[in-house]
mmCIF file of C-alpha atoms in Angstrom:
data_model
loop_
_atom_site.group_PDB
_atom_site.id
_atom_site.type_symbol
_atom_site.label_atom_id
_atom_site.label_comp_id
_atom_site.label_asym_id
_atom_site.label_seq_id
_atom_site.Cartn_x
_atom_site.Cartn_y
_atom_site.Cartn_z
ATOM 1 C CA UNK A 16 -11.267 -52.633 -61.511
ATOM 2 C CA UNK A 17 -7.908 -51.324 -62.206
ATOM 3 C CA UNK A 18 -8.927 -48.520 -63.954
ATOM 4 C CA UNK A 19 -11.180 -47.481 -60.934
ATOM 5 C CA UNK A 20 -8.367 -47.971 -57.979
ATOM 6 C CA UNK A 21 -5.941 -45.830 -60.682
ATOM 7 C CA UNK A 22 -8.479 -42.773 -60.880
ATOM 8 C CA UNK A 23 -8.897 -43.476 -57.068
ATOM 9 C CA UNK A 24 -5.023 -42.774 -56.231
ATOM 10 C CA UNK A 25 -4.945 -40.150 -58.699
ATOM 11 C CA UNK A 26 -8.187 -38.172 -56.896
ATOM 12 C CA UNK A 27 -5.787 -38.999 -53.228
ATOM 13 C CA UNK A 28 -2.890 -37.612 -54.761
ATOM 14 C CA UNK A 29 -4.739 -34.205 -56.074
ATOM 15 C CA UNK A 30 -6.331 -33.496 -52.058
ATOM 16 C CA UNK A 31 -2.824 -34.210 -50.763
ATOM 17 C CA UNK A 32 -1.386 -31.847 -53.065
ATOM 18 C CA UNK A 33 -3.858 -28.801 -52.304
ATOM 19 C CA UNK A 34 -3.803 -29.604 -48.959
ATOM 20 C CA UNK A 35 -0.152 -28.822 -49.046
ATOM 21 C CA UNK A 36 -0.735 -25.783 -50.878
ATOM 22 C CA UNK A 37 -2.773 -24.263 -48.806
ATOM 23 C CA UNK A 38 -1.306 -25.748 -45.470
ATOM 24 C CA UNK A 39 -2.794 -24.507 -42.578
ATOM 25 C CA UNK A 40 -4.193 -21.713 -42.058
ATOM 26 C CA UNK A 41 -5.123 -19.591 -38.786
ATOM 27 C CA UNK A 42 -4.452 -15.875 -37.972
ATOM 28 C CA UNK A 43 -2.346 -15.116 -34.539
ATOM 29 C CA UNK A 44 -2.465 -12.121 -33.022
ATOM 30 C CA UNK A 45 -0.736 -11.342 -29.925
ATOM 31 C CA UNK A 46 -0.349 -8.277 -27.326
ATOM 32 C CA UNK A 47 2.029 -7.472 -24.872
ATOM 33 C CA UNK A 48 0.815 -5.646 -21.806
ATOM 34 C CA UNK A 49 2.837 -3.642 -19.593
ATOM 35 C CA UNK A 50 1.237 -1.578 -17.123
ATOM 36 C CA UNK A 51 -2.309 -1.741 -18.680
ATOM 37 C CA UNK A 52 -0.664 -0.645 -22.985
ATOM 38 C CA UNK A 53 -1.267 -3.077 -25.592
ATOM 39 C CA UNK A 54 0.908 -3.639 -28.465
ATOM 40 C CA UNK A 55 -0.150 -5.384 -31.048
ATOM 41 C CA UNK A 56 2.379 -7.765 -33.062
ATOM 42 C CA UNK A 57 1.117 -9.548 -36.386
ATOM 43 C CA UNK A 58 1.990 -12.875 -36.319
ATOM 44 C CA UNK A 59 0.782 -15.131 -39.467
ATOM 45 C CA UNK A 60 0.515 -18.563 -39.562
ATOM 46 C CA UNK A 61 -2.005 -20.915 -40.938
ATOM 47 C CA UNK A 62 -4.532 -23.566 -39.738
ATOM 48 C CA UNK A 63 -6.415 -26.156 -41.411
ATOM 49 C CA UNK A 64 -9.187 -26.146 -38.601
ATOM 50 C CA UNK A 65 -12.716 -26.227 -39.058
ATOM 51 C CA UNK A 66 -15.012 -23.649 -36.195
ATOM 52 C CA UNK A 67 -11.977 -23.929 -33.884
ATOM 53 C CA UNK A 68 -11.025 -20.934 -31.548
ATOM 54 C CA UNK A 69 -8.756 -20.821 -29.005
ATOM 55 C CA UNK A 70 -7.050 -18.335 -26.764
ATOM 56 C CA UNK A 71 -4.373 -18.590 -24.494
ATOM 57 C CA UNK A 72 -2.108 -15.947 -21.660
ATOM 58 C CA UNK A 73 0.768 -16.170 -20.720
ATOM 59 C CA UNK A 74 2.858 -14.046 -17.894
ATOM 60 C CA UNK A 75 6.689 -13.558 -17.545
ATOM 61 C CA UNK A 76 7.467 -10.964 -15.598
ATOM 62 C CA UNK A 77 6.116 -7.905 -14.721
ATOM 63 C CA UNK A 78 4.502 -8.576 -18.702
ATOM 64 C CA UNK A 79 1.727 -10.030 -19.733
ATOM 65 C CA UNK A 80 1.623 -11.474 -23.052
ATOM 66 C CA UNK A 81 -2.203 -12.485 -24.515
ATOM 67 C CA UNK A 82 -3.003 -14.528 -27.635
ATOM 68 C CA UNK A 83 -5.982 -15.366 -29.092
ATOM 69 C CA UNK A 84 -6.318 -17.852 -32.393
ATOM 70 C CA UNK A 85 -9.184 -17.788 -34.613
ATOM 71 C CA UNK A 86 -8.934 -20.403 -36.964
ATOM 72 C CA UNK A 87 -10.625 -20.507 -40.989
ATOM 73 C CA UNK A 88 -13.991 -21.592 -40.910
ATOM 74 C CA UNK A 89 -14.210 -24.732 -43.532
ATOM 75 C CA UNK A 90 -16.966 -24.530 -45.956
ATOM 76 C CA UNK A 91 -17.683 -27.259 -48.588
ATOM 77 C CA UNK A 92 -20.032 -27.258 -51.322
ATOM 78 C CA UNK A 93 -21.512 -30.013 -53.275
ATOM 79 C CA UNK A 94 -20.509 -27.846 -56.509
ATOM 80 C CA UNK A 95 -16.959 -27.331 -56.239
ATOM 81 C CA UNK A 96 -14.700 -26.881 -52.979
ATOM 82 C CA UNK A 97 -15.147 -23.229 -50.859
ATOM 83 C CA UNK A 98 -12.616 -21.756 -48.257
ATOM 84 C CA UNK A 99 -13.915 -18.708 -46.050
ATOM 85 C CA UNK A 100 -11.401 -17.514 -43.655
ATOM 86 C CA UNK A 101 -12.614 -16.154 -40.644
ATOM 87 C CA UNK A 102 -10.323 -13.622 -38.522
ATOM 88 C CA UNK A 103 -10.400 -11.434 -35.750
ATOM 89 C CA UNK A 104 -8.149 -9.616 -34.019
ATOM 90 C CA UNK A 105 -6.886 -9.767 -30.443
ATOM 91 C CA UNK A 106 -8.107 -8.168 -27.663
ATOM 92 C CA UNK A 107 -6.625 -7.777 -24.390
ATOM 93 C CA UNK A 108 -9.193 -9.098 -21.622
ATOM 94 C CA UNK A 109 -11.173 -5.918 -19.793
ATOM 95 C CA UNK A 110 -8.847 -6.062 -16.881
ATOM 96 C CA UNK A 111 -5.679 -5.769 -18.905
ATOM 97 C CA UNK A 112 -7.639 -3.122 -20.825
ATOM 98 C CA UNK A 113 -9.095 -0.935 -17.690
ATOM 99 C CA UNK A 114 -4.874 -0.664 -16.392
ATOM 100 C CA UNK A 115 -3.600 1.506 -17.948
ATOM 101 C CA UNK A 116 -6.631 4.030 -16.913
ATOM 102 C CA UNK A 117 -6.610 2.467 -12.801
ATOM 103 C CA UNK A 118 -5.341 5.466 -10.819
ATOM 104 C CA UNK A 119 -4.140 4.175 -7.593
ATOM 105 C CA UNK A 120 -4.658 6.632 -4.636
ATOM 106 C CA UNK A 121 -2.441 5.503 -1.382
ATOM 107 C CA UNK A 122 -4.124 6.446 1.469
ATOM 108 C CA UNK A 123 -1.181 5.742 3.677
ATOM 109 C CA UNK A 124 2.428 4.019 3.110
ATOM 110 C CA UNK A 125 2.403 1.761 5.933
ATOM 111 C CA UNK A 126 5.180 2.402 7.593
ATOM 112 C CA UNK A 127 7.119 4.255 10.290
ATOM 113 C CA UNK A 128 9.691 6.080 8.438
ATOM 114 C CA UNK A 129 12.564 5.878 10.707
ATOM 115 C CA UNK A 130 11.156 5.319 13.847
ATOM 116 C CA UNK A 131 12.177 7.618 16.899
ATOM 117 C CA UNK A 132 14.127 6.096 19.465
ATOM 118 C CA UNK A 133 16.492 8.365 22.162
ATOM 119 C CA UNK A 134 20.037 9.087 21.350
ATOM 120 C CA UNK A 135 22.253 7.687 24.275
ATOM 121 C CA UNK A 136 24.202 11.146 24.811
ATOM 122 C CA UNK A 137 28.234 10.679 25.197
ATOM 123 C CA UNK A 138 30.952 12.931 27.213
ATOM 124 C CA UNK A 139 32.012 16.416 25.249
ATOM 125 C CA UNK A 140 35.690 14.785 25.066
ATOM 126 C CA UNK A 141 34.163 11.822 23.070
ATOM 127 C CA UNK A 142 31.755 13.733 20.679
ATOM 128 C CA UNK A 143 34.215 16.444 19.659
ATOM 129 C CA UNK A 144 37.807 14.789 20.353
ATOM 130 C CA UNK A 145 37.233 11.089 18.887
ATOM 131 C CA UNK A 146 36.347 9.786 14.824
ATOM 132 C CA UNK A 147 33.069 7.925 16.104
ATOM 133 C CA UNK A 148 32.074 11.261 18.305
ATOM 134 C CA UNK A 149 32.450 12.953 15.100
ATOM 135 C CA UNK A 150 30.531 10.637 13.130
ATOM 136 C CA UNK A 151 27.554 10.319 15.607
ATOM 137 C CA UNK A 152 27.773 14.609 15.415
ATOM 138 C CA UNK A 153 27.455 14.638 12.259
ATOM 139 C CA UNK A 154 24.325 12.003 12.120
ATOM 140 C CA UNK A 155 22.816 13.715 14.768
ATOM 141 C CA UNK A 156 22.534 17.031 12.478
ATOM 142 C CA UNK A 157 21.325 14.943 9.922
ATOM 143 C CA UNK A 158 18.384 13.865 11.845
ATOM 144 C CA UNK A 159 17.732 17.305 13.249
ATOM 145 C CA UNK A 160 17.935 18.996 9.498
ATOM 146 C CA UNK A 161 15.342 15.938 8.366
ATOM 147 C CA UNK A 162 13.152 17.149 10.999
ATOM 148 C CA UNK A 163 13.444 20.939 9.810
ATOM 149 C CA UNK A 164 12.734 20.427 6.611
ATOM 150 C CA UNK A 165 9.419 18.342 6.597
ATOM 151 C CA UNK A 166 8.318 20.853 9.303
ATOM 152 C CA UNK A 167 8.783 23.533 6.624
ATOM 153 C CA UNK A 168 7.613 21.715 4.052
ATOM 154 C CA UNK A 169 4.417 21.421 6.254
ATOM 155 C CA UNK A 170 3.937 25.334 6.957
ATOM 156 C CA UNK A 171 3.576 25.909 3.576
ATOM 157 C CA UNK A 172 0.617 23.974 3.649
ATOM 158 C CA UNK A 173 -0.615 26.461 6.591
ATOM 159 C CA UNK A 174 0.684 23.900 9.653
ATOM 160 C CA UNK A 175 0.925 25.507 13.401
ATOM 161 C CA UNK A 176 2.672 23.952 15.898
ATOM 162 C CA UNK A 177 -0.527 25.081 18.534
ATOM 163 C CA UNK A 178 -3.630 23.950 16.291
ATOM 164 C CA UNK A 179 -2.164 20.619 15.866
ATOM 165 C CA UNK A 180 -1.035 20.056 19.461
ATOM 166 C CA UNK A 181 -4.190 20.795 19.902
ATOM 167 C CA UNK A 182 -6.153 18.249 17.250
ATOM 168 C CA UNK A 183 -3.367 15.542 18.550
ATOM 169 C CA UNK A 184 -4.522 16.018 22.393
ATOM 170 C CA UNK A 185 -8.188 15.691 21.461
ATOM 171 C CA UNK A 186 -7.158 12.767 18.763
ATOM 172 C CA UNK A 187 -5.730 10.817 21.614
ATOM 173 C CA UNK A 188 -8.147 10.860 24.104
ATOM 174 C CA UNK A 189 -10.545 9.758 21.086
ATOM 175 C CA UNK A 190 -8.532 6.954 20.448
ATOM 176 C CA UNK A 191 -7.963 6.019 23.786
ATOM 177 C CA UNK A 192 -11.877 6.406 24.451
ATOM 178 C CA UNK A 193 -12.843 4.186 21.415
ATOM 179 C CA UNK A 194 -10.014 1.486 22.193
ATOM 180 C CA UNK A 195 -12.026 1.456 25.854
ATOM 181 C CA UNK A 196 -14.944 1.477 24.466
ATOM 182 C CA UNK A 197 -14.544 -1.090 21.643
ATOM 183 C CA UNK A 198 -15.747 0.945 19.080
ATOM 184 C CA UNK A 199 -14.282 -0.258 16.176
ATOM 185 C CA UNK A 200 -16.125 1.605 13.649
ATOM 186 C CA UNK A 201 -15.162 4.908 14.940
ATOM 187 C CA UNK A 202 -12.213 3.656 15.143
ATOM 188 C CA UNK A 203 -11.292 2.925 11.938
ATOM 189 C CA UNK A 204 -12.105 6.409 10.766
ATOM 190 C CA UNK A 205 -8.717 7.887 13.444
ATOM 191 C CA UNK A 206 -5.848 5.392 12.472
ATOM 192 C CA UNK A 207 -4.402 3.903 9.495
ATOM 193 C CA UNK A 208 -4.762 0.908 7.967
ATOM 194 C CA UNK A 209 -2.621 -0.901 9.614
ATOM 195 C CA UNK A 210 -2.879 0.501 12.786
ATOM 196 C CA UNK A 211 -6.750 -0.657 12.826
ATOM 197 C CA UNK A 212 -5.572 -3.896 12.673
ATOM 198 C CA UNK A 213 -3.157 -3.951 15.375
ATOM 199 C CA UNK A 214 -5.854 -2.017 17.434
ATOM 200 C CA UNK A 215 -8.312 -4.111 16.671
ATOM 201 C CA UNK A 216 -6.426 -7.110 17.371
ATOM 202 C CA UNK A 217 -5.716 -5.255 21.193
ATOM 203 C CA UNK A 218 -9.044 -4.897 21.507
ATOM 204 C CA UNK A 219 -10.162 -8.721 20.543
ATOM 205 C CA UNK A 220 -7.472 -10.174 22.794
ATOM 206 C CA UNK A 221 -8.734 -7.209 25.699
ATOM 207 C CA UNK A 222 -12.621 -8.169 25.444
ATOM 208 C CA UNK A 223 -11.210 -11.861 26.190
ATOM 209 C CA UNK A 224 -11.011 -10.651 29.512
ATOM 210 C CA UNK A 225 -13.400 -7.402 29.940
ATOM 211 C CA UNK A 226 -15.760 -6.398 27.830
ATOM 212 C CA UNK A 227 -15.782 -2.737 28.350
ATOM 213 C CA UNK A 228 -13.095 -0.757 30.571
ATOM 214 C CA UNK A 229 -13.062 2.798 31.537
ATOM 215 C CA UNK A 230 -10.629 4.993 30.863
ATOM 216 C CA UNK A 231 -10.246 8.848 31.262
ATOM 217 C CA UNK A 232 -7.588 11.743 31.017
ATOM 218 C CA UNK A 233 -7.369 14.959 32.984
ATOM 219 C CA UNK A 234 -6.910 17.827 30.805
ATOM 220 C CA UNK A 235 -4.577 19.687 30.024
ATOM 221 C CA UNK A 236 -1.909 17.651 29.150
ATOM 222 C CA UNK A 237 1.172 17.899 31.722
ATOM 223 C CA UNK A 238 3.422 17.921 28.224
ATOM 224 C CA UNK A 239 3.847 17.543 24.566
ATOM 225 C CA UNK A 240 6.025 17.934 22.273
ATOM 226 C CA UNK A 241 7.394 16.842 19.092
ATOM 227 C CA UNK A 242 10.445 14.460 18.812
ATOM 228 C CA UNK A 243 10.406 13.383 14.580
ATOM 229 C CA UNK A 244 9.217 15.207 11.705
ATOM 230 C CA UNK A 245 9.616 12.894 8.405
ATOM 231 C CA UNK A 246 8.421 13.401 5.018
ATOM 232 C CA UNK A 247 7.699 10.259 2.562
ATOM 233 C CA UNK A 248 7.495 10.167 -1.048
ATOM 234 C CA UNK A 249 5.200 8.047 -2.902
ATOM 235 C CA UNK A 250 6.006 9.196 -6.808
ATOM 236 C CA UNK A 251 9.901 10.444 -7.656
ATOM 237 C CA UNK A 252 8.834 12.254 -10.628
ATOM 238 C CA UNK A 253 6.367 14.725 -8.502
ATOM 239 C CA UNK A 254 8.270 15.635 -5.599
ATOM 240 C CA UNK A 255 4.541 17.104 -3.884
ATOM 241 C CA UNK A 256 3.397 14.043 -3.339
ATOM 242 C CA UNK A 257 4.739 13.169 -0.135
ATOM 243 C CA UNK A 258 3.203 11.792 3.234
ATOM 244 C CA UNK A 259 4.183 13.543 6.684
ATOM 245 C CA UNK A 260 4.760 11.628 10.056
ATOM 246 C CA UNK A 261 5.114 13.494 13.159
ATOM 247 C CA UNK A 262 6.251 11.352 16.003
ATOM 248 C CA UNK A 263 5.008 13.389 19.385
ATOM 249 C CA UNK A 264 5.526 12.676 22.981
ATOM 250 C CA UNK A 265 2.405 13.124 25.049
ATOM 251 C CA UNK A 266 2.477 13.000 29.179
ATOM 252 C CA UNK A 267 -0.671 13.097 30.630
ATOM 253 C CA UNK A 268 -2.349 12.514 34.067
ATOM 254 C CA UNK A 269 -5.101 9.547 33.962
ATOM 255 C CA UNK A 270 -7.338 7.091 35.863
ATOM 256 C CA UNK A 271 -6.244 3.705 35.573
ATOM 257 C CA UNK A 272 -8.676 1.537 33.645
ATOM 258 C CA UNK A 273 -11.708 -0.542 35.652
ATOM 259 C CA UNK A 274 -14.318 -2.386 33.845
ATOM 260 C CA UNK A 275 -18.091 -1.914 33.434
ATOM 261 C CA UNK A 276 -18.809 -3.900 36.635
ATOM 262 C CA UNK A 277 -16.266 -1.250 38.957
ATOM 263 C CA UNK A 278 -13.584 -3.618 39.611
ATOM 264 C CA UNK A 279 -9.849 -2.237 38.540
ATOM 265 C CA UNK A 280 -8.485 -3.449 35.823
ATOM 266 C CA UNK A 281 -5.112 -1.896 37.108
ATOM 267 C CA UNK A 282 -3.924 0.729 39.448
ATOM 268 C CA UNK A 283 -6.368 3.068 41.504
ATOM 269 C CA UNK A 284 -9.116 4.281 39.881
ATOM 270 C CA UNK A 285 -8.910 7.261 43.211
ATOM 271 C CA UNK A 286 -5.654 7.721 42.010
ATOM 272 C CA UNK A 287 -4.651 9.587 38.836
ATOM 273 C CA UNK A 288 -1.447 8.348 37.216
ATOM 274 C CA UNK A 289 1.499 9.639 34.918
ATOM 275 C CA UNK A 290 1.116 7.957 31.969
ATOM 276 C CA UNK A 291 3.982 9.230 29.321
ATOM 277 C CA UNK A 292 3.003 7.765 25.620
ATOM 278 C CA UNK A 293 4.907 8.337 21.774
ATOM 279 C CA UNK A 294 2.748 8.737 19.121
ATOM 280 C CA UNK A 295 3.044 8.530 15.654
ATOM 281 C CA UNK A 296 0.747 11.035 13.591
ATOM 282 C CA UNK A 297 0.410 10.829 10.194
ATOM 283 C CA UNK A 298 -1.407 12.977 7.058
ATOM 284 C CA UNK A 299 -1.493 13.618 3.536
ATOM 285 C CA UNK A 300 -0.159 16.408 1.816
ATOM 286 C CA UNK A 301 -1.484 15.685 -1.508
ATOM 287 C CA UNK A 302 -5.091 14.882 -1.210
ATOM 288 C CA UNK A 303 -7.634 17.615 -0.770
ATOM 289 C CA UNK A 304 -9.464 17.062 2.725
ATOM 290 C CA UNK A 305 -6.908 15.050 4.321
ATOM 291 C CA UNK A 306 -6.628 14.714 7.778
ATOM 292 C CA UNK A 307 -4.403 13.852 10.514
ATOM 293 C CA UNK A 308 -4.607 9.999 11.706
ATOM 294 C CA UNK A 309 -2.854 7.858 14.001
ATOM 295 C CA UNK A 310 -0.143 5.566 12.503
ATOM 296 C CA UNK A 311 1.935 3.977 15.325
ATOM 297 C CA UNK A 312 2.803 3.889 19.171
ATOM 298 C CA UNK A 313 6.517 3.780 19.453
ATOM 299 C CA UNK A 314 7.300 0.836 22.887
ATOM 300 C CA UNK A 315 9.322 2.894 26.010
#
């Protein structure tokens, strides 16, 4: 009896000794993503698992760091003791993969770039005889040389100042005929992104009230003109890839709006009325086909 509970301890203490030799055993493999590139970093450490795999992710940052475990597969024979290890390495999940190859296109930036309002003017004494006439000189030529140099920049892409009056007249009676009309799905296809949802906002809180209003302009326009030129750039390392934003004043003659049924909406539908609007028009100079769409109304 003795004898047997000896060899028994003896047998305990020889398992506790190769477990501690081979400790455990599992292969980690990690990658750190950054904009879409894996790195891969060779971490080894052991497990003592049997058919065990786990993964794990973890973000800090603007990084991404992904793990995946695979631990040894345990295999035990009736003659003798076998160990297969089973490892794989880590792979970054197809989204982190497909990154680094995304190409992001903007189709607009969003924004008004500086958007126009009127320069109170001040008495010749003050501009040219006084520190803050001199300052607001000197910002004033700022804003005029801004203004110069998108419009270059935009006749070397073949602009004239006639063709695109004309394509901004016929844009906003188009827009103004849609908004009318509640077309939305035109709609979409003549502003930006974010102007469709203002618009169609407008035209959800509008058909509250009437569902359809007329609207019409008398052509030609009684003026137009251009008050803003601005260029924005969406990449600093290629200086081509810039948006323009022409900010136009348009004063036109038109009926006052009435709804499908006849009755005025507001004003005289006998009666044409000077209606003076600002305009913000907006296109692409880096994507082949682009066109010019409507990006903001400026408040008077």
């Amino acid at each position: 009896m003795n004898s047997r509970l000896l060899q028994t301890l003896y047998r305990t203490a020889q398992n506790r000794a190769f477990t501690s030799r081979v400790g455990s055993s599992a292969n980690y493999s990690c990658g750190i993503t950054n904009g879409g590139s894996v790195s891969q970093l060779g971490i080894q450490k052991t497990s003592f698992l049997s058919n065990t795999h786990t993964a794990f992710s973890l973000a800090r940052g603007h990084k991404m760091i992904i793990c995946s475990a695979v631990a040894a597969d345990l295999s035990i024979f009736s003659h003798g003791i076998g160990i297969r290890l089973a490892t794989t390495q880590a792979k970054a999940p197809p989204q982190a993969r497909q990154m680094g190859a995304l190409k992001v296109s903007m189709l607009s930036p969003g924004i008004i770039y500086e958007p126009y309002s009127p320069r109170q003017p001040i008495p010749f004494w003050q501009r040219w005889f006084t520190r803050s006439g001199w300052r607001r000189t000197k910002d004033d030529i700022i804003l005029e040389l801004k203004s110069a140099y998108a419009i270059a920049k935009l006749r070397k892409k073949g602009y004239s100042k006639k063709q695109f009056y004309e394509e901004a007249v016929n844009l906003y009676k188009e827009i103004n005929t849609l908004i009318a009309n509640g077309d939305k799905t035109s709609l979409r296809k003549a502003v930006t992104e974010n102007m469709y949802s203002a618009l169609k906002n407008e035209i959800k809180l509008r058909e509250s009230k009437w569902n359809k209003v007329y609207w019409e302009m008398i052509l030609p326009v009684v003026k137009i003109r251009t008050l803003r030129a601005r260029l924005i750039g969406v990449d600093r390392s290629d200086l081509e890839k810039v948006f323009v934003q022409l900010t136009l004043e348009i004063l036109a003659k038109q009926f006052e709006a009435y709804n499908a049924e006849g009755a005025v909406v507001a004003g005289d539908k006998s009666k044409e009325v000077l209606v003076r609007d600002i305009w913000v028009f907006e296109k692409s100079l880096f994507h082949e086909g682009a066109f010019w769409r409507l990006c903001g109304r400026i408040p008077i």
